[in-house]
Amino acid sequence: YQTKALQEAMDGQASKRLAAFVRRHFPALCKTLTAEQFSAAVTARESAAKRNGYLSERDIVTYTSLSLHLGAGFSSDPQLPWAGRTLSLSTIDKQARLALTYKRAIAHLRQVHGAGDAHWLAAMSRFQRSLSTTRLSKRAGAVRTDEVASWLRNLFPQKCVTLGNEGTRALVAATTQLTSRYDLEISGATVLLAGLQLMLGHEFHQDSQHPWAFDMLRQGADSAAARLDRLQLSTVRALDTWNQAHKAQPARVAVAV
C-alpha cells in the first residue's frame, strides 16, 4: 500500500510539472482555454503518451509538445507522413525515435509556420477574415475538390507546398468522411472542415485543445444548415481569441523538464 501511495504521489508531482511546462512554453493555450479545459487538454496528452508506451517524464513532455504543436493525431496525420514513419523506424529504439520525430518537427515548424509562427498566424488571420465575410453554401452535396484545394492553397500556401497537389486534394477527399460522420453533407461544411483540418490537424474535431469544435460538432439535433452556421460562428470566435493570444505570446519550440 505504501509503495502504491508513493508511486501515486510521484505521478501527481510529474503531472503538475507537465502542466507547469505547458503553461511556460504554450502560454497562448492558457489564454484560450478555461482552467478546466486546460487541465483536460494536458491530461489527455499525458494519457496518450503513456498509451503509446512513453513512460519517462521527459518522453511524456516531448510527446505532449509534439501533440500541442502538431495536433493530437500527429502520429497518424496524412499531412505529416514523416511523423508516423519516424515513430515506426526499426533501426533505433523508441526513445530515439521520439527524439528524432521532435527534431524533424522543429524543422517542419520553422519551414511551414515560419519564424515566430508568422506564416501560420497569417494563415489563421486569412481563415478568420474569410469566414467572417463569407456565407458558406448550404447546397446539398460536396463542393468540387479542385475548388476547395485552390482555396486551401490561398489560405496556407506554405503548408500546401509541403503537401503538394496530391496531398492537398487528399485532404479535401478525407473531409468528406467528416461531413458524413457528423451529418453535415452540405458544400459549405466541406470548405470549413477542410480549412480546420489544414490549420489544426486532421483530428481537430476530437482534440481537447479545441473544445469548441469538439462540442459544436456533437450538437446534432438541428438541421445541417443550422449547425454549420453555429460552427462557422464558433470558429470565427475561436480564431479571433487564438490569433490575439498567439500574437501576444507565441508558443516556444523547446523541450525541457
CSV table of C-alpha atoms in Angstrom, one decimal:
chain,number,residue,atom,x,y,z
A,1,TYR,CA,0.0,0.0,0.0
A,2,GLN,CA,2.8,2.4,0.9
A,3,THR,CA,4.6,1.7,-2.4
A,4,LYS,CA,1.4,2.4,-4.3
A,5,ALA,CA,0.7,5.6,-2.4
A,6,LEU,CA,4.3,6.7,-3.1
A,7,GLN,CA,4.0,6.0,-6.8
A,8,GLU,CA,0.7,7.9,-7.0
A,9,ALA,CA,2.3,10.9,-5.2
A,10,MET,CA,5.3,10.8,-7.6
A,11,ASP,CA,2.9,10.6,-10.6
A,12,GLY,CA,1.0,13.5,-9.2
A,13,GLN,CA,4.1,15.6,-9.0
A,14,ALA,CA,5.1,14.7,-12.5
A,15,SER,CA,1.7,15.7,-13.8
A,16,LYS,CA,2.0,19.1,-12.0
A,17,ARG,CA,5.4,19.6,-13.6
A,18,LEU,CA,4.0,18.8,-17.0
A,19,ALA,CA,1.2,21.3,-16.6
A,20,ALA,CA,3.7,23.9,-15.5
A,21,PHE,CA,5.9,23.1,-18.5
A,22,VAL,CA,2.9,23.6,-20.9
A,23,ARG,CA,2.0,26.9,-19.2
A,24,ARG,CA,5.5,28.1,-19.6
A,25,HIS,CA,6.1,27.0,-23.2
A,26,PHE,CA,2.5,27.3,-24.6
A,27,PRO,CA,1.2,30.5,-22.8
A,28,ALA,CA,-1.3,31.2,-25.5
A,29,LEU,CA,-3.1,27.9,-24.8
A,30,CYS,CA,-3.8,29.1,-21.3
A,31,LYS,CA,-5.5,32.2,-22.7
A,32,THR,CA,-7.8,30.3,-25.0
A,33,LEU,CA,-8.9,27.6,-22.5
A,34,THR,CA,-10.6,27.7,-19.1
A,35,ALA,CA,-8.7,26.2,-16.2
A,36,GLU,CA,-10.8,23.0,-16.5
A,37,GLN,CA,-10.3,22.8,-20.3
A,38,PHE,CA,-6.5,23.4,-19.9
A,39,SER,CA,-6.3,20.6,-17.3
A,40,ALA,CA,-8.3,18.2,-19.6
A,41,ALA,CA,-6.0,19.0,-22.6
A,42,VAL,CA,-2.8,18.3,-20.6
A,43,THR,CA,-4.2,15.2,-19.0
A,44,ALA,CA,-5.3,13.9,-22.5
A,45,ARG,CA,-1.8,14.4,-23.8
A,46,GLU,CA,-0.2,12.7,-20.8
A,47,SER,CA,-2.5,9.7,-21.1
A,48,ALA,CA,-1.9,9.4,-24.9
A,49,ALA,CA,1.9,9.4,-24.3
A,50,LYS,CA,1.5,6.6,-21.8
A,51,ARG,CA,-0.8,4.6,-24.0
A,52,ASN,CA,1.9,4.8,-26.7
A,53,GLY,CA,4.5,3.5,-24.4
A,54,TYR,CA,6.2,6.7,-23.4
A,55,LEU,CA,6.5,6.4,-19.6
A,56,SER,CA,9.5,8.6,-18.6
A,57,GLU,CA,8.8,12.1,-17.6
A,58,ARG,CA,11.0,13.5,-20.3
A,59,ASP,CA,9.3,11.4,-23.0
A,60,ILE,CA,5.9,12.5,-21.8
A,61,VAL,CA,6.9,16.1,-22.1
A,62,THR,CA,8.3,15.6,-25.6
A,63,TYR,CA,5.2,13.8,-26.7
A,64,THR,CA,3.0,16.5,-25.2
A,65,SER,CA,5.0,19.2,-27.0
A,66,LEU,CA,4.6,17.4,-30.3
A,67,SER,CA,0.9,16.9,-29.8
A,68,LEU,CA,0.3,20.6,-28.9
A,69,HIS,CA,2.4,21.9,-31.8
A,70,LEU,CA,1.1,19.5,-34.5
A,71,GLY,CA,-2.3,18.3,-33.2
A,72,ALA,CA,-3.5,15.4,-31.1
A,73,GLY,CA,-3.4,13.0,-34.0
A,74,PHE,CA,0.0,14.0,-35.3
A,75,SER,CA,1.4,10.4,-35.5
A,76,SER,CA,-1.3,9.4,-37.9
A,77,ASP,CA,-2.0,12.6,-39.7
A,78,PRO,CA,-1.6,12.2,-43.5
A,79,GLN,CA,-0.5,15.9,-43.6
A,80,LEU,CA,2.6,14.8,-41.5
A,81,PRO,CA,3.7,11.5,-43.1
A,82,TRP,CA,7.2,11.9,-41.8
A,83,ALA,CA,5.9,11.7,-38.2
A,84,GLY,CA,4.4,8.3,-38.4
A,85,ARG,CA,7.3,7.0,-40.5
A,86,THR,CA,9.9,8.2,-37.9
A,87,LEU,CA,8.0,6.8,-35.0
A,88,SER,CA,7.9,3.4,-36.7
A,89,LEU,CA,11.6,3.2,-37.6
A,90,SER,CA,13.0,-0.2,-36.6
A,91,THR,CA,16.7,0.8,-36.7
A,92,ILE,CA,16.7,2.8,-33.5
A,93,ASP,CA,15.0,2.5,-30.1
A,94,LYS,CA,11.7,4.0,-29.0
A,95,GLN,CA,13.2,7.0,-27.2
A,96,ALA,CA,15.5,7.8,-30.1
A,97,ARG,CA,12.6,7.6,-32.5
A,98,LEU,CA,10.6,10.1,-30.4
A,99,ALA,CA,13.6,12.5,-30.1
A,100,LEU,CA,14.2,12.3,-33.9
A,101,THR,CA,10.5,13.0,-34.5
A,102,TYR,CA,10.8,16.1,-32.4
A,103,LYS,CA,13.9,17.2,-34.2
A,104,ARG,CA,12.1,16.8,-37.6
A,105,ALA,CA,9.0,18.6,-36.1
A,106,ILE,CA,11.2,21.6,-35.3
A,107,ALA,CA,12.4,21.7,-38.9
A,108,HIS,CA,8.9,21.4,-40.2
A,109,LEU,CA,7.5,24.2,-37.9
A,110,ARG,CA,10.3,26.5,-39.0
A,111,GLN,CA,9.7,25.9,-42.7
A,112,VAL,CA,5.9,25.8,-42.6
A,113,HIS,CA,4.9,28.0,-39.7
A,114,GLY,CA,7.8,30.5,-40.1
A,115,ALA,CA,9.8,32.4,-37.6
A,116,GLY,CA,7.6,33.3,-34.6
A,117,ASP,CA,4.7,31.4,-36.3
A,118,ALA,CA,4.4,34.2,-38.8
A,119,HIS,CA,3.2,32.1,-41.7
A,120,TRP,CA,0.7,30.2,-39.5
A,121,LEU,CA,-0.6,33.3,-37.8
A,122,ALA,CA,-1.1,35.0,-41.2
A,123,ALA,CA,-3.0,31.9,-42.4
A,124,MET,CA,-5.2,31.9,-39.3
A,125,SER,CA,-6.0,35.6,-39.9
A,126,ARG,CA,-6.9,34.9,-43.5
A,127,PHE,CA,-9.1,32.0,-42.3
A,128,GLN,CA,-10.8,34.2,-39.8
A,129,ARG,CA,-11.4,37.0,-42.4
A,130,SER,CA,-12.7,34.6,-44.9
A,131,LEU,CA,-15.2,33.0,-42.5
A,132,SER,CA,-16.2,36.5,-41.2
A,133,THR,CA,-17.1,37.8,-44.6
A,134,THR,CA,-18.4,34.7,-46.5
A,135,ARG,CA,-21.7,33.0,-46.1
A,136,LEU,CA,-20.9,29.3,-46.5
A,137,SER,CA,-23.1,27.5,-49.0
A,138,LYS,CA,-25.9,25.2,-47.7
A,139,ARG,CA,-26.2,23.4,-51.0
A,140,ALA,CA,-26.5,19.7,-50.6
A,141,GLY,CA,-23.6,17.6,-51.6
A,142,ALA,CA,-19.8,18.1,-51.8
A,143,VAL,CA,-18.1,21.0,-53.5
A,144,ARG,CA,-15.6,20.3,-56.2
A,145,THR,CA,-12.3,19.1,-54.9
A,146,ASP,CA,-10.2,21.4,-57.1
A,147,GLU,CA,-12.1,24.4,-55.8
A,148,VAL,CA,-11.5,23.6,-52.2
A,149,ALA,CA,-7.9,22.7,-52.8
A,150,SER,CA,-7.4,26.0,-54.5
A,151,TRP,CA,-8.9,27.8,-51.5
A,152,LEU,CA,-6.7,25.9,-49.1
A,153,ARG,CA,-3.6,26.9,-51.1
A,154,ASN,CA,-4.5,30.5,-50.9
A,155,LEU,CA,-5.3,30.1,-47.2
A,156,PHE,CA,-2.0,28.5,-46.1
A,157,PRO,CA,0.4,28.3,-49.1
A,158,GLN,CA,3.5,27.3,-47.1
A,159,LYS,CA,1.8,24.2,-45.8
A,160,CYS,CA,0.2,23.3,-49.1
A,161,VAL,CA,3.6,23.4,-50.8
A,162,THR,CA,4.8,20.7,-48.4
A,163,LEU,CA,1.6,18.7,-49.1
A,164,GLY,CA,1.8,19.1,-52.9
A,165,ASN,CA,-1.2,19.0,-55.1
A,166,GLU,CA,-1.9,15.3,-54.4
A,167,GLY,CA,-1.7,15.8,-50.7
A,168,THR,CA,-3.9,18.9,-50.7
A,169,ARG,CA,-6.5,17.1,-52.8
A,170,ALA,CA,-6.3,14.0,-50.5
A,171,LEU,CA,-7.0,16.3,-47.5
A,172,VAL,CA,-10.2,17.5,-49.2
A,173,ALA,CA,-11.2,14.0,-50.0
A,174,ALA,CA,-10.7,13.0,-46.4
A,175,THR,CA,-13.0,15.8,-45.3
A,176,THR,CA,-16.0,14.0,-46.9
A,177,GLN,CA,-15.6,11.4,-44.2
A,178,LEU,CA,-16.0,14.0,-41.6
A,179,THR,CA,-19.0,15.6,-43.2
A,180,SER,CA,-20.6,12.2,-43.3
A,181,ARG,CA,-19.7,11.3,-39.8
A,182,TYR,CA,-21.3,14.5,-38.4
A,183,ASP,CA,-24.2,14.5,-40.8
A,184,LEU,CA,-23.0,17.8,-42.5
A,185,GLU,CA,-23.2,16.8,-46.1
A,186,ILE,CA,-23.5,20.3,-47.5
A,187,SER,CA,-20.9,22.0,-49.6
A,188,GLY,CA,-20.1,24.8,-47.1
A,189,ALA,CA,-19.2,22.2,-44.4
A,190,THR,CA,-16.6,20.6,-46.7
A,191,VAL,CA,-14.9,24.0,-47.1
A,192,LEU,CA,-15.0,24.8,-43.3
A,193,LEU,CA,-13.9,21.3,-42.1
A,194,ALA,CA,-11.1,21.2,-44.8
A,195,GLY,CA,-9.8,24.5,-43.5
A,196,LEU,CA,-9.9,23.3,-39.9
A,197,GLN,CA,-8.0,20.1,-40.8
A,198,LEU,CA,-5.3,22.1,-42.6
A,199,MET,CA,-4.9,24.6,-39.8
A,200,LEU,CA,-5.4,22.5,-36.7
A,201,GLY,CA,-4.6,18.9,-37.7
A,202,HIS,CA,-6.7,16.0,-39.0
A,203,GLU,CA,-8.1,15.1,-35.6
A,204,PHE,CA,-9.1,18.7,-34.6
A,205,HIS,CA,-12.7,17.5,-34.1
A,206,GLN,CA,-11.7,15.2,-31.2
A,207,ASP,CA,-8.8,17.3,-29.8
A,208,SER,CA,-9.3,18.6,-26.3
A,209,GLN,CA,-7.1,21.6,-27.3
A,210,HIS,CA,-10.1,22.8,-29.4
A,211,PRO,CA,-13.2,22.0,-27.2
A,212,TRP,CA,-15.4,24.4,-29.1
A,213,ALA,CA,-15.1,22.3,-32.2
A,214,PHE,CA,-15.4,19.1,-30.2
A,215,ASP,CA,-18.6,20.3,-28.6
A,216,MET,CA,-20.2,22.0,-31.6
A,217,LEU,CA,-19.9,19.1,-34.0
A,218,ARG,CA,-21.7,16.9,-31.5
A,219,GLN,CA,-24.8,19.1,-31.3
A,220,GLY,CA,-26.8,17.2,-33.9
A,221,ALA,CA,-30.4,17.9,-33.2
A,222,ASP,CA,-30.9,20.8,-35.7
A,223,SER,CA,-30.6,20.8,-39.4
A,224,ALA,CA,-27.2,20.6,-41.1
A,225,ALA,CA,-27.5,24.2,-42.3
A,226,ALA,CA,-28.2,25.5,-38.7
A,227,ARG,CA,-25.3,23.5,-37.3
A,228,LEU,CA,-23.0,24.8,-40.0
A,229,ASP,CA,-24.0,28.4,-39.2
A,230,ARG,CA,-23.2,27.8,-35.5
A,231,LEU,CA,-19.9,26.0,-36.3
A,232,GLN,CA,-18.9,28.9,-38.5
A,233,LEU,CA,-19.6,31.5,-35.9
A,234,SER,CA,-17.9,29.4,-33.2
A,235,THR,CA,-14.8,29.0,-35.4
A,236,VAL,CA,-14.6,32.8,-36.1
A,237,ARG,CA,-14.8,33.5,-32.4
A,238,ALA,CA,-12.2,30.8,-31.6
A,239,LEU,CA,-9.8,32.1,-34.3
A,240,ASP,CA,-10.1,35.6,-33.0
A,241,THR,CA,-9.2,34.5,-29.5
A,242,TRP,CA,-6.5,32.2,-30.7
A,243,ASN,CA,-4.9,34.9,-33.0
A,244,GLN,CA,-4.9,37.5,-30.3
A,245,ALA,CA,-3.4,35.1,-27.8
A,246,HIS,CA,-0.7,33.8,-30.1
A,247,LYS,CA,0.3,37.3,-31.4
A,248,ALA,CA,0.9,38.3,-27.8
A,249,GLN,CA,2.6,35.1,-26.7
A,250,PRO,CA,3.6,32.6,-29.4
A,251,ALA,CA,4.5,29.0,-28.4
A,252,ARG,CA,8.2,28.3,-27.8
A,253,VAL,CA,9.8,25.4,-29.5
A,254,ALA,CA,11.6,23.7,-26.7
A,255,VAL,CA,11.8,20.5,-24.7
A,256,ALA,CA,12.8,20.7,-21.0
A,257,VAL,CA,11.7,19.0,-17.8
